C-alpha cells in the first residue's frame, strides 16, 4: 500500500458537471497509490468557493471478490481548507476503516452489506480505474452550500482508485499434478472468455484477478508453462 499526498493543484479539481455513474465489473483489488479526487458542484456553488486545498494522505486497498465478498482496509487523514463567500472554512476528514462483508451490483451502484447494515455507493469502472461517486461529507459546508444554491444538490466527490495486478500467488497448475502442462492449457482454454457472474466461471482461471479470463491471464499462463 502506498501513501498518496493530495493537493488542489495536482489531485483535486472542482468540476461543473455532475459525474455519471456507469457501473461495470468492479471485481478485483483497488489501491489508493495514485488516488485522485474530483469535486463536482454547480456553477453557483463554484462561484462561491476559492482557494481549495486538500492536504494529508489516503492509504489502503479495497478488495471486491468474485461471488460477493469484499474487504475495505484504508486510512484517511485529510485537511480541507477553502474560502467560501469570502470567509475561510476548514474541515478535517479522519477515518480508519477495516471491514468485511458482501456486496452486490445493482445497475450502477454497489450495495455493501455487513451484518444488518447496508451502504450504497454509485460507481464506474473504466479500464483499470474504479471511480466511487459520493456526496462530499464536509459537515457544515453542506448546509452553507444549500443556503446559496437550494436546488443544486450537495457537492459530489469522485474517488478514483487503480487496479492492483496480483499474480504472485496464482498458479496455473489447474490439474494439481505439480507442473503446468498441456492438460492445464486445455482446462484454461475451456474457460477462456468467461467473466465473473457467467455460468461456469471459475476464479482459478482468472490468474490476474480482474474478474475475467482474458489475454492477460494467458500471458500469466505462458509464463508458468513447463511444456
mmCIF file with all atom_site columns, C-alpha atoms in Angstrom:
data_model
loop_
_atom_site.group_PDB
_atom_site.id
_atom_site.type_symbol
_atom_site.label_atom_id
_atom_site.label_alt_id
_atom_site.label_comp_id
_atom_site.label_asym_id
_atom_site.label_entity_id
_atom_site.label_seq_id
_atom_site.pdbx_PDB_ins_code
_atom_site.Cartn_x
_atom_site.Cartn_y
_atom_site.Cartn_z
_atom_site.occupancy
_atom_site.B_iso_or_equiv
_atom_site.pdbx_formal_charge
_atom_site.auth_seq_id
_atom_site.auth_comp_id
_atom_site.auth_asym_id
_atom_site.auth_atom_id
_atom_site.pdbx_PDB_model_num
ATOM 1   C CA . UNK A 1 1   ? 0.000   0.000   0.000   1.00 0.00 ? 1   UNK A CA 1
ATOM 2   C CA . UNK A 1 2   ? 1.330   3.406   -0.931  1.00 0.00 ? 2   UNK A CA 1
ATOM 3   C CA . UNK A 1 3   ? 0.568   6.751   0.616   1.00 0.00 ? 3   UNK A CA 1
ATOM 4   C CA . UNK A 1 4   ? -0.823  9.432   -1.671  1.00 0.00 ? 4   UNK A CA 1
ATOM 5   C CA . UNK A 1 5   ? -0.483  13.102  -0.860  1.00 0.00 ? 5   UNK A CA 1
ATOM 6   C CA . UNK A 1 6   ? -3.354  15.267  -2.062  1.00 0.00 ? 6   UNK A CA 1
ATOM 7   C CA . UNK A 1 7   ? -3.170  18.840  -3.269  1.00 0.00 ? 7   UNK A CA 1
ATOM 8   C CA . UNK A 1 8   ? -5.579  21.162  -5.011  1.00 0.00 ? 8   UNK A CA 1
ATOM 9   C CA . UNK A 1 9   ? -3.253  21.684  -7.950  1.00 0.00 ? 9   UNK A CA 1
ATOM 10  C CA . UNK A 1 10  ? -2.352  18.047  -8.583  1.00 0.00 ? 10  UNK A CA 1
ATOM 11  C CA . UNK A 1 11  ? -5.135  15.787  -7.387  1.00 0.00 ? 11  UNK A CA 1
ATOM 12  C CA . UNK A 1 12  ? -8.251  17.834  -6.626  1.00 0.00 ? 12  UNK A CA 1
ATOM 13  C CA . UNK A 1 13  ? -10.488 19.687  -9.024  1.00 0.00 ? 13  UNK A CA 1
ATOM 14  C CA . UNK A 1 14  ? -13.896 21.323  -8.851  1.00 0.00 ? 14  UNK A CA 1
ATOM 15  C CA . UNK A 1 15  ? -15.970 20.423  -11.889 1.00 0.00 ? 15  UNK A CA 1
ATOM 16  C CA . UNK A 1 16  ? -19.146 21.921  -13.317 1.00 0.00 ? 16  UNK A CA 1
ATOM 17  C CA . UNK A 1 17  ? -20.658 18.653  -14.492 1.00 0.00 ? 17  UNK A CA 1
ATOM 18  C CA . UNK A 1 18  ? -22.019 16.001  -12.150 1.00 0.00 ? 18  UNK A CA 1
ATOM 19  C CA . UNK A 1 19  ? -20.196 12.753  -12.993 1.00 0.00 ? 19  UNK A CA 1
ATOM 20  C CA . UNK A 1 20  ? -22.223 9.911   -14.449 1.00 0.00 ? 20  UNK A CA 1
ATOM 21  C CA . UNK A 1 21  ? -22.134 6.523   -12.738 1.00 0.00 ? 21  UNK A CA 1
ATOM 22  C CA . UNK A 1 22  ? -21.689 3.937   -15.499 1.00 0.00 ? 22  UNK A CA 1
ATOM 23  C CA . UNK A 1 23  ? -21.366 0.766   -13.410 1.00 0.00 ? 23  UNK A CA 1
ATOM 24  C CA . UNK A 1 24  ? -19.276 -2.103  -14.801 1.00 0.00 ? 24  UNK A CA 1
ATOM 25  C CA . UNK A 1 25  ? -17.440 -5.074  -13.288 1.00 0.00 ? 25  UNK A CA 1
ATOM 26  C CA . UNK A 1 26  ? -15.782 -3.972  -10.021 1.00 0.00 ? 26  UNK A CA 1
ATOM 27  C CA . UNK A 1 27  ? -14.184 -7.347  -9.246  1.00 0.00 ? 27  UNK A CA 1
ATOM 28  C CA . UNK A 1 28  ? -10.555 -7.029  -8.171  1.00 0.00 ? 28  UNK A CA 1
ATOM 29  C CA . UNK A 1 29  ? -8.253  -5.264  -5.742  1.00 0.00 ? 29  UNK A CA 1
ATOM 30  C CA . UNK A 1 30  ? -8.066  -1.480  -5.958  1.00 0.00 ? 30  UNK A CA 1
ATOM 31  C CA . UNK A 1 31  ? -5.338  0.675   -4.466  1.00 0.00 ? 31  UNK A CA 1
ATOM 32  C CA . UNK A 1 32  ? -5.001  4.320   -3.477  1.00 0.00 ? 32  UNK A CA 1
ATOM 33  C CA . UNK A 1 33  ? -1.457  4.524   -4.821  1.00 0.00 ? 33  UNK A CA 1
ATOM 34  C CA . UNK A 1 34  ? -2.461  7.297   -7.224  1.00 0.00 ? 34  UNK A CA 1
ATOM 35  C CA . UNK A 1 35  ? -5.790  8.398   -5.833  1.00 0.00 ? 35  UNK A CA 1
ATOM 36  C CA . UNK A 1 36  ? -7.488  11.331  -7.496  1.00 0.00 ? 36  UNK A CA 1
ATOM 37  C CA . UNK A 1 37  ? -10.337 13.391  -6.083  1.00 0.00 ? 37  UNK A CA 1
ATOM 38  C CA . UNK A 1 38  ? -12.642 15.459  -8.275  1.00 0.00 ? 38  UNK A CA 1
ATOM 39  C CA . UNK A 1 39  ? -15.366 17.524  -6.608  1.00 0.00 ? 39  UNK A CA 1
ATOM 40  C CA . UNK A 1 40  ? -18.427 18.281  -8.703  1.00 0.00 ? 40  UNK A CA 1
ATOM 41  C CA . UNK A 1 41  ? -20.508 21.349  -7.859  1.00 0.00 ? 41  UNK A CA 1
ATOM 42  C CA . UNK A 1 42  ? -22.986 23.629  -9.576  1.00 0.00 ? 42  UNK A CA 1
ATOM 43  C CA . UNK A 1 43  ? -21.722 26.853  -11.201 1.00 0.00 ? 43  UNK A CA 1
ATOM 44  C CA . UNK A 1 44  ? -23.407 28.862  -8.423  1.00 0.00 ? 44  UNK A CA 1
ATOM 45  C CA . UNK A 1 45  ? -21.531 26.955  -5.748  1.00 0.00 ? 45  UNK A CA 1
ATOM 46  C CA . UNK A 1 46  ? -18.263 27.068  -7.671  1.00 0.00 ? 46  UNK A CA 1
ATOM 47  C CA . UNK A 1 47  ? -18.514 30.842  -7.847  1.00 0.00 ? 47  UNK A CA 1
ATOM 48  C CA . UNK A 1 48  ? -18.725 30.983  -4.037  1.00 0.00 ? 48  UNK A CA 1
ATOM 49  C CA . UNK A 1 49  ? -15.640 28.800  -3.465  1.00 0.00 ? 49  UNK A CA 1
ATOM 50  C CA . UNK A 1 50  ? -11.988 29.648  -3.990  1.00 0.00 ? 50  UNK A CA 1
ATOM 51  C CA . UNK A 1 51  ? -8.573  28.610  -2.690  1.00 0.00 ? 51  UNK A CA 1
ATOM 52  C CA . UNK A 1 52  ? -9.499  24.925  -2.341  1.00 0.00 ? 52  UNK A CA 1
ATOM 53  C CA . UNK A 1 53  ? -6.625  22.976  -0.770  1.00 0.00 ? 53  UNK A CA 1
ATOM 54  C CA . UNK A 1 54  ? -6.535  19.325  0.325   1.00 0.00 ? 54  UNK A CA 1
ATOM 55  C CA . UNK A 1 55  ? -3.539  18.051  2.275   1.00 0.00 ? 55  UNK A CA 1
ATOM 56  C CA . UNK A 1 56  ? -2.808  14.792  4.062   1.00 0.00 ? 56  UNK A CA 1
ATOM 57  C CA . UNK A 1 57  ? -2.977  11.203  2.899   1.00 0.00 ? 57  UNK A CA 1
ATOM 58  C CA . UNK A 1 58  ? -5.171  8.290   1.938   1.00 0.00 ? 58  UNK A CA 1
ATOM 59  C CA . UNK A 1 59  ? -3.631  4.838   2.345   1.00 0.00 ? 59  UNK A CA 1
ATOM 60  C CA . UNK A 1 60  ? -5.275  1.496   1.676   1.00 0.00 ? 60  UNK A CA 1
ATOM 61  C CA . UNK A 1 61  ? -6.969  -1.026  -0.539  1.00 0.00 ? 61  UNK A CA 1
ATOM 62  C CA . UNK A 1 62  ? -10.453 -2.148  -1.482  1.00 0.00 ? 62  UNK A CA 1
ATOM 63  C CA . UNK A 1 63  ? -10.942 -5.786  -2.487  1.00 0.00 ? 63  UNK A CA 1
ATOM 64  C CA . UNK A 1 64  ? -14.111 -6.924  -4.274  1.00 0.00 ? 64  UNK A CA 1
ATOM 65  C CA . UNK A 1 65  ? -14.012 -10.666 -4.892  1.00 0.00 ? 65  UNK A CA 1
ATOM 66  C CA . UNK A 1 66  ? -15.958 -12.647 -7.454  1.00 0.00 ? 66  UNK A CA 1
ATOM 67  C CA . UNK A 1 67  ? -19.023 -14.119 -5.790  1.00 0.00 ? 67  UNK A CA 1
ATOM 68  C CA . UNK A 1 68  ? -19.669 -11.207 -3.447  1.00 0.00 ? 68  UNK A CA 1
ATOM 69  C CA . UNK A 1 69  ? -17.164 -10.925 -0.545  1.00 0.00 ? 69  UNK A CA 1
ATOM 70  C CA . UNK A 1 70  ? -15.498 -7.554  -0.031  1.00 0.00 ? 70  UNK A CA 1
ATOM 71  C CA . UNK A 1 71  ? -12.838 -6.138  2.257   1.00 0.00 ? 71  UNK A CA 1
ATOM 72  C CA . UNK A 1 72  ? -12.017 -2.493  2.931   1.00 0.00 ? 72  UNK A CA 1
ATOM 73  C CA . UNK A 1 73  ? -8.733  -1.594  4.643   1.00 0.00 ? 73  UNK A CA 1
ATOM 74  C CA . UNK A 1 74  ? -7.837  2.066   4.488   1.00 0.00 ? 74  UNK A CA 1
ATOM 75  C CA . UNK A 1 75  ? -6.999  5.170   6.471   1.00 0.00 ? 75  UNK A CA 1
ATOM 76  C CA . UNK A 1 76  ? -7.968  8.737   5.618   1.00 0.00 ? 76  UNK A CA 1
ATOM 77  C CA . UNK A 1 77  ? -6.405  11.797  7.248   1.00 0.00 ? 77  UNK A CA 1
ATOM 78  C CA . UNK A 1 78  ? -7.147  14.815  5.079   1.00 0.00 ? 78  UNK A CA 1
ATOM 79  C CA . UNK A 1 79  ? -7.469  18.506  5.883   1.00 0.00 ? 79  UNK A CA 1
ATOM 80  C CA . UNK A 1 80  ? -9.673  20.574  3.592   1.00 0.00 ? 80  UNK A CA 1
ATOM 81  C CA . UNK A 1 81  ? -9.439  24.350  3.532   1.00 0.00 ? 81  UNK A CA 1
ATOM 82  C CA . UNK A 1 82  ? -11.215 26.787  1.257   1.00 0.00 ? 82  UNK A CA 1
ATOM 83  C CA . UNK A 1 83  ? -12.584 30.278  1.036   1.00 0.00 ? 83  UNK A CA 1
ATOM 84  C CA . UNK A 1 84  ? -16.377 30.324  0.981   1.00 0.00 ? 84  UNK A CA 1
ATOM 85  C CA . UNK A 1 85  ? -18.204 33.592  0.250   1.00 0.00 ? 85  UNK A CA 1
ATOM 86  C CA . UNK A 1 86  ? -15.041 35.462  1.208   1.00 0.00 ? 86  UNK A CA 1
ATOM 87  C CA . UNK A 1 87  ? -14.534 33.728  4.553   1.00 0.00 ? 87  UNK A CA 1
ATOM 88  C CA . UNK A 1 88  ? -12.195 30.859  5.486   1.00 0.00 ? 88  UNK A CA 1
ATOM 89  C CA . UNK A 1 89  ? -13.555 27.370  6.144   1.00 0.00 ? 89  UNK A CA 1
ATOM 90  C CA . UNK A 1 90  ? -11.570 24.327  7.291   1.00 0.00 ? 90  UNK A CA 1
ATOM 91  C CA . UNK A 1 91  ? -12.675 20.724  7.758   1.00 0.00 ? 91  UNK A CA 1
ATOM 92  C CA . UNK A 1 92  ? -10.719 17.614  8.789   1.00 0.00 ? 92  UNK A CA 1
ATOM 93  C CA . UNK A 1 93  ? -11.640 14.178  7.448   1.00 0.00 ? 93  UNK A CA 1
ATOM 94  C CA . UNK A 1 94  ? -10.158 11.438  9.635   1.00 0.00 ? 94  UNK A CA 1
ATOM 95  C CA . UNK A 1 95  ? -11.291 7.838   9.337   1.00 0.00 ? 95  UNK A CA 1
ATOM 96  C CA . UNK A 1 96  ? -9.838  4.345   9.669   1.00 0.00 ? 96  UNK A CA 1
ATOM 97  C CA . UNK A 1 97  ? -11.837 1.503   8.160   1.00 0.00 ? 97  UNK A CA 1
ATOM 98  C CA . UNK A 1 98  ? -11.207 -2.231  8.336   1.00 0.00 ? 98  UNK A CA 1
ATOM 99  C CA . UNK A 1 99  ? -14.340 -4.143  7.466   1.00 0.00 ? 99  UNK A CA 1
ATOM 100 C CA . UNK A 1 100 ? -15.558 -7.174  5.580   1.00 0.00 ? 100 UNK A CA 1
ATOM 101 C CA . UNK A 1 101 ? -18.928 -8.094  4.178   1.00 0.00 ? 101 UNK A CA 1
ATOM 102 C CA . UNK A 1 102 ? -20.677 -8.988  0.958   1.00 0.00 ? 102 UNK A CA 1
ATOM 103 C CA . UNK A 1 103 ? -21.505 -6.783  -1.985  1.00 0.00 ? 103 UNK A CA 1
ATOM 104 C CA . UNK A 1 104 ? -23.962 -6.822  -4.840  1.00 0.00 ? 104 UNK A CA 1
ATOM 105 C CA . UNK A 1 105 ? -24.102 -4.773  -8.021  1.00 0.00 ? 105 UNK A CA 1
ATOM 106 C CA . UNK A 1 106 ? -27.421 -3.103  -8.779  1.00 0.00 ? 106 UNK A CA 1
ATOM 107 C CA . UNK A 1 107 ? -27.167 -1.275  -12.093 1.00 0.00 ? 107 UNK A CA 1
ATOM 108 C CA . UNK A 1 108 ? -24.566 1.430   -11.417 1.00 0.00 ? 108 UNK A CA 1
ATOM 109 C CA . UNK A 1 109 ? -24.410 1.042   -7.639  1.00 0.00 ? 109 UNK A CA 1
ATOM 110 C CA . UNK A 1 110 ? -22.521 -1.114  -5.178  1.00 0.00 ? 110 UNK A CA 1
ATOM 111 C CA . UNK A 1 111 ? -24.623 -2.349  -2.265  1.00 0.00 ? 111 UNK A CA 1
ATOM 112 C CA . UNK A 1 112 ? -22.244 -3.133  0.611   1.00 0.00 ? 112 UNK A CA 1
ATOM 113 C CA . UNK A 1 113 ? -23.712 -5.244  3.418   1.00 0.00 ? 113 UNK A CA 1
ATOM 114 C CA . UNK A 1 114 ? -22.093 -6.100  6.744   1.00 0.00 ? 114 UNK A CA 1
ATOM 115 C CA . UNK A 1 115 ? -24.413 -7.777  9.198   1.00 0.00 ? 115 UNK A CA 1
ATOM 116 C CA . UNK A 1 116 ? -27.678 -5.851  9.195   1.00 0.00 ? 116 UNK A CA 1
ATOM 117 C CA . UNK A 1 117 ? -26.145 -2.617  7.866   1.00 0.00 ? 117 UNK A CA 1
ATOM 118 C CA . UNK A 1 118 ? -26.067 -1.736  4.164   1.00 0.00 ? 118 UNK A CA 1
ATOM 119 C CA . UNK A 1 119 ? -24.497 1.195   2.328   1.00 0.00 ? 119 UNK A CA 1
ATOM 120 C CA . UNK A 1 120 ? -24.910 2.145   -1.310  1.00 0.00 ? 120 UNK A CA 1
ATOM 121 C CA . UNK A 1 121 ? -22.376 3.940   -3.489  1.00 0.00 ? 121 UNK A CA 1
ATOM 122 C CA . UNK A 1 122 ? -22.517 4.822   -7.179  1.00 0.00 ? 122 UNK A CA 1
ATOM 123 C CA . UNK A 1 123 ? -19.536 3.681   -9.233  1.00 0.00 ? 123 UNK A CA 1
ATOM 124 C CA . UNK A 1 124 ? -17.932 3.409   -12.652 1.00 0.00 ? 124 UNK A CA 1
ATOM 125 C CA . UNK A 1 125 ? -15.248 1.055   -13.942 1.00 0.00 ? 125 UNK A CA 1
ATOM 126 C CA . UNK A 1 126 ? -13.228 2.156   -16.952 1.00 0.00 ? 126 UNK A CA 1
ATOM 127 C CA . UNK A 1 127 ? -10.172 0.089   -17.893 1.00 0.00 ? 127 UNK A CA 1
ATOM 128 C CA . UNK A 1 128 ? -8.135  -0.182  -14.671 1.00 0.00 ? 128 UNK A CA 1
ATOM 129 C CA . UNK A 1 129 ? -9.797  2.683   -12.786 1.00 0.00 ? 129 UNK A CA 1
ATOM 130 C CA . UNK A 1 130 ? -12.608 2.347   -10.244 1.00 0.00 ? 130 UNK A CA 1
ATOM 131 C CA . UNK A 1 131 ? -14.455 5.604   -9.550  1.00 0.00 ? 131 UNK A CA 1
ATOM 132 C CA . UNK A 1 132 ? -16.598 5.826   -6.415  1.00 0.00 ? 132 UNK A CA 1
ATOM 133 C CA . UNK A 1 133 ? -19.104 8.685   -6.545  1.00 0.00 ? 133 UNK A CA 1
ATOM 134 C CA . UNK A 1 134 ? -20.388 10.052  -3.241  1.00 0.00 ? 134 UNK A CA 1
ATOM 135 C CA . UNK A 1 135 ? -21.706 13.197  -1.641  1.00 0.00 ? 135 UNK A CA 1
ATOM 136 C CA . UNK A 1 136 ? -18.931 15.236  -0.048  1.00 0.00 ? 136 UNK A CA 1
ATOM 137 C CA . UNK A 1 137 ? -19.001 14.724  3.772   1.00 0.00 ? 137 UNK A CA 1
ATOM 138 C CA . UNK A 1 138 ? -17.948 18.253  4.711   1.00 0.00 ? 138 UNK A CA 1
ATOM 139 C CA . UNK A 1 139 ? -20.179 18.858  7.714   1.00 0.00 ? 139 UNK A CA 1
ATOM 140 C CA . UNK A 1 140 ? -21.373 22.462  7.938   1.00 0.00 ? 140 UNK A CA 1
ATOM 141 C CA . UNK A 1 141 ? -20.258 23.134  4.370   1.00 0.00 ? 141 UNK A CA 1
ATOM 142 C CA . UNK A 1 142 ? -23.230 21.118  3.076   1.00 0.00 ? 142 UNK A CA 1
ATOM 143 C CA . UNK A 1 143 ? -25.635 23.414  4.899   1.00 0.00 ? 143 UNK A CA 1
ATOM 144 C CA . UNK A 1 144 ? -23.849 26.514  3.653   1.00 0.00 ? 144 UNK A CA 1
ATOM 145 C CA . UNK A 1 145 ? -23.915 25.175  0.101   1.00 0.00 ? 145 UNK A CA 1
ATOM 146 C CA . UNK A 1 146 ? -27.656 24.538  0.316   1.00 0.00 ? 146 UNK A CA 1
ATOM 147 C CA . UNK A 1 147 ? -28.234 28.055  1.609   1.00 0.00 ? 147 UNK A CA 1
ATOM 148 C CA . UNK A 1 148 ? -26.889 29.671  -1.567  1.00 0.00 ? 148 UNK A CA 1
ATOM 149 C CA . UNK A 1 149 ? -27.994 27.019  -4.070  1.00 0.00 ? 149 UNK A CA 1
ATOM 150 C CA . UNK A 1 150 ? -31.000 25.156  -2.586  1.00 0.00 ? 150 UNK A CA 1
ATOM 151 C CA . UNK A 1 151 ? -31.894 23.440  -5.865  1.00 0.00 ? 151 UNK A CA 1
ATOM 152 C CA . UNK A 1 152 ? -28.381 22.415  -6.790  1.00 0.00 ? 152 UNK A CA 1
ATOM 153 C CA . UNK A 1 153 ? -27.911 19.412  -4.520  1.00 0.00 ? 153 UNK A CA 1
ATOM 154 C CA . UNK A 1 154 ? -24.818 18.690  -2.416  1.00 0.00 ? 154 UNK A CA 1
ATOM 155 C CA . UNK A 1 155 ? -21.291 18.626  -3.848  1.00 0.00 ? 155 UNK A CA 1
ATOM 156 C CA . UNK A 1 156 ? -20.228 15.218  -5.139  1.00 0.00 ? 156 UNK A CA 1
ATOM 157 C CA . UNK A 1 157 ? -16.744 13.706  -4.839  1.00 0.00 ? 157 UNK A CA 1
ATOM 158 C CA . UNK A 1 158 ? -15.288 11.168  -7.263  1.00 0.00 ? 158 UNK A CA 1
ATOM 159 C CA . UNK A 1 159 ? -12.594 8.964   -5.708  1.00 0.00 ? 159 UNK A CA 1
ATOM 160 C CA . UNK A 1 160 ? -10.509 7.220   -8.369  1.00 0.00 ? 160 UNK A CA 1
ATOM 161 C CA . UNK A 1 161 ? -8.635  4.054   -7.405  1.00 0.00 ? 161 UNK A CA 1
ATOM 162 C CA . UNK A 1 162 ? -6.450  1.890   -9.600  1.00 0.00 ? 162 UNK A CA 1
ATOM 163 C CA . UNK A 1 163 ? -6.457  -1.858  -10.085 1.00 0.00 ? 163 UNK A CA 1
ATOM 164 C CA . UNK A 1 164 ? -3.757  -3.974  -8.453  1.00 0.00 ? 164 UNK A CA 1
ATOM 165 C CA . UNK A 1 165 ? -2.442  -6.778  -10.655 1.00 0.00 ? 165 UNK A CA 1
ATOM 166 C CA . UNK A 1 166 ? -1.799  -9.531  -8.121  1.00 0.00 ? 166 UNK A CA 1
ATOM 167 C CA . UNK A 1 167 ? -0.409  -12.639 -9.755  1.00 0.00 ? 167 UNK A CA 1
ATOM 168 C CA . UNK A 1 168 ? 2.125   -13.648 -7.120  1.00 0.00 ? 168 UNK A CA 1
ATOM 169 C CA . UNK A 1 169 ? 0.012   -16.443 -5.625  1.00 0.00 ? 169 UNK A CA 1
ATOM 170 C CA . UNK A 1 170 ? -1.853  -17.504 -8.766  1.00 0.00 ? 170 UNK A CA 1
ATOM 171 C CA . UNK A 1 171 ? -0.906  -20.956 -10.017 1.00 0.00 ? 171 UNK A CA 1
ATOM 172 C CA . UNK A 1 172 ? -1.663  -22.297 -13.485 1.00 0.00 ? 172 UNK A CA 1
ATOM 173 C CA . UNK A 1 173 ? -1.321  -25.903 -12.288 1.00 0.00 ? 173 UNK A CA 1
ATOM 174 C CA . UNK A 1 174 ? -5.066  -26.428 -12.598 1.00 0.00 ? 174 UNK A CA 1
ATOM 175 C CA . UNK A 1 175 ? -4.996  -30.240 -12.535 1.00 0.00 ? 175 UNK A CA 1
ATOM 176 C CA . UNK A 1 176 ? -2.738  -30.361 -9.466  1.00 0.00 ? 176 UNK A CA 1
ATOM 177 C CA . UNK A 1 177 ? -0.102  -32.680 -10.945 1.00 0.00 ? 177 UNK A CA 1
ATOM 178 C CA . UNK A 1 178 ? 2.817   -30.464 -9.925  1.00 0.00 ? 178 UNK A CA 1
ATOM 179 C CA . UNK A 1 179 ? 3.528   -29.000 -13.352 1.00 0.00 ? 179 UNK A CA 1
ATOM 180 C CA . UNK A 1 180 ? 1.907   -26.619 -15.823 1.00 0.00 ? 180 UNK A CA 1
ATOM 181 C CA . UNK A 1 181 ? 1.396   -28.607 -18.998 1.00 0.00 ? 181 UNK A CA 1
ATOM 182 C CA . UNK A 1 182 ? -0.919  -29.328 -21.908 1.00 0.00 ? 182 UNK A CA 1
ATOM 183 C CA . UNK A 1 183 ? -3.819  -30.603 -19.788 1.00 0.00 ? 183 UNK A CA 1
ATOM 184 C CA . UNK A 1 184 ? -3.728  -27.334 -17.838 1.00 0.00 ? 184 UNK A CA 1
ATOM 185 C CA . UNK A 1 185 ? -3.831  -25.473 -21.146 1.00 0.00 ? 185 UNK A CA 1
ATOM 186 C CA . UNK A 1 186 ? -6.950  -27.393 -22.216 1.00 0.00 ? 186 UNK A CA 1
ATOM 187 C CA . UNK A 1 187 ? -8.674  -26.533 -18.937 1.00 0.00 ? 187 UNK A CA 1
ATOM 188 C CA . UNK A 1 188 ? -7.674  -22.883 -19.297 1.00 0.00 ? 188 UNK A CA 1
ATOM 189 C CA . UNK A 1 189 ? -8.810  -22.738 -22.938 1.00 0.00 ? 189 UNK A CA 1
ATOM 190 C CA . UNK A 1 190 ? -12.248 -24.095 -21.992 1.00 0.00 ? 190 UNK A CA 1
ATOM 191 C CA . UNK A 1 191 ? -12.722 -21.180 -19.588 1.00 0.00 ? 191 UNK A CA 1
ATOM 192 C CA . UNK A 1 192 ? -11.215 -18.501 -21.839 1.00 0.00 ? 192 UNK A CA 1
ATOM 193 C CA . UNK A 1 193 ? -13.522 -15.520 -22.368 1.00 0.00 ? 193 UNK A CA 1
ATOM 194 C CA . UNK A 1 194 ? -15.674 -16.120 -19.288 1.00 0.00 ? 194 UNK A CA 1
ATOM 195 C CA . UNK A 1 195 ? -16.368 -13.371 -16.767 1.00 0.00 ? 195 UNK A CA 1
ATOM 196 C CA . UNK A 1 196 ? -17.415 -13.213 -13.124 1.00 0.00 ? 196 UNK A CA 1
ATOM 197 C CA . UNK A 1 197 ? -21.138 -13.937 -12.993 1.00 0.00 ? 197 UNK A CA 1
ATOM 198 C CA . UNK A 1 198 ? -21.146 -16.113 -16.126 1.00 0.00 ? 198 UNK A CA 1
ATOM 199 C CA . UNK A 1 199 ? -22.280 -19.735 -15.782 1.00 0.00 ? 199 UNK A CA 1
ATOM 200 C CA . UNK A 1 200 ? -19.194 -21.901 -15.451 1.00 0.00 ? 200 UNK A CA 1
ATOM 201 C CA . UNK A 1 201 ? -16.826 -19.074 -14.484 1.00 0.00 ? 201 UNK A CA 1
ATOM 202 C CA . UNK A 1 202 ? -14.092 -20.349 -12.148 1.00 0.00 ? 202 UNK A CA 1
ATOM 203 C CA . UNK A 1 203 ? -11.866 -17.823 -10.431 1.00 0.00 ? 203 UNK A CA 1
ATOM 204 C CA . UNK A 1 204 ? -8.821  -20.148 -10.524 1.00 0.00 ? 204 UNK A CA 1
ATOM 205 C CA . UNK A 1 205 ? -8.503  -19.457 -14.262 1.00 0.00 ? 205 UNK A CA 1
ATOM 206 C CA . UNK A 1 206 ? -8.625  -15.680 -13.637 1.00 0.00 ? 206 UNK A CA 1
ATOM 207 C CA . UNK A 1 207 ? -4.900  -15.516 -12.951 1.00 0.00 ? 207 UNK A CA 1
ATOM 208 C CA . UNK A 1 208 ? -4.712  -11.716 -12.713 1.00 0.00 ? 208 UNK A CA 1
ATOM 209 C CA . UNK A 1 209 ? -7.875  -11.429 -10.564 1.00 0.00 ? 209 UNK A CA 1
ATOM 210 C CA . UNK A 1 210 ? -9.544  -8.827  -12.774 1.00 0.00 ? 210 UNK A CA 1
ATOM 211 C CA . UNK A 1 211 ? -12.891 -10.614 -12.997 1.00 0.00 ? 211 UNK A CA 1
ATOM 212 C CA . UNK A 1 212 ? -12.442 -12.201 -16.427 1.00 0.00 ? 212 UNK A CA 1
ATOM 213 C CA . UNK A 1 213 ? -10.383 -14.907 -18.154 1.00 0.00 ? 213 UNK A CA 1
ATOM 214 C CA . UNK A 1 214 ? -8.655  -12.991 -20.920 1.00 0.00 ? 214 UNK A CA 1
ATOM 215 C CA . UNK A 1 215 ? -5.419  -12.475 -22.834 1.00 0.00 ? 215 UNK A CA 1
ATOM 216 C CA . UNK A 1 216 ? -3.625  -11.073 -19.790 1.00 0.00 ? 216 UNK A CA 1
ATOM 217 C CA . UNK A 1 217 ? -4.370  -14.346 -17.970 1.00 0.00 ? 217 UNK A CA 1
ATOM 218 C CA . UNK A 1 218 ? -2.989  -16.221 -20.989 1.00 0.00 ? 218 UNK A CA 1
ATOM 219 C CA . UNK A 1 219 ? 0.268   -14.280 -20.658 1.00 0.00 ? 219 UNK A CA 1
ATOM 220 C CA . UNK A 1 220 ? 0.487   -15.302 -16.990 1.00 0.00 ? 220 UNK A CA 1
ATOM 221 C CA . UNK A 1 221 ? -0.198  -18.908 -18.026 1.00 0.00 ? 221 UNK A CA 1
ATOM 222 C CA . UNK A 1 222 ? 2.544   -18.829 -20.676 1.00 0.00 ? 222 UNK A CA 1
ATOM 223 C CA . UNK A 1 223 ? 4.979   -17.534 -18.070 1.00 0.00 ? 223 UNK A CA 1
ATOM 224 C CA . UNK A 1 224 ? 4.365   -20.651 -15.957 1.00 0.00 ? 224 UNK A CA 1
ATOM 225 C CA . UNK A 1 225 ? 4.108   -23.214 -18.777 1.00 0.00 ? 225 UNK A CA 1
ATOM 226 C CA . UNK A 1 226 ? 6.520   -26.150 -18.396 1.00 0.00 ? 226 UNK A CA 1
ATOM 227 C CA . UNK A 1 227 ? 5.864   -27.744 -21.777 1.00 0.00 ? 227 UNK A CA 1
#
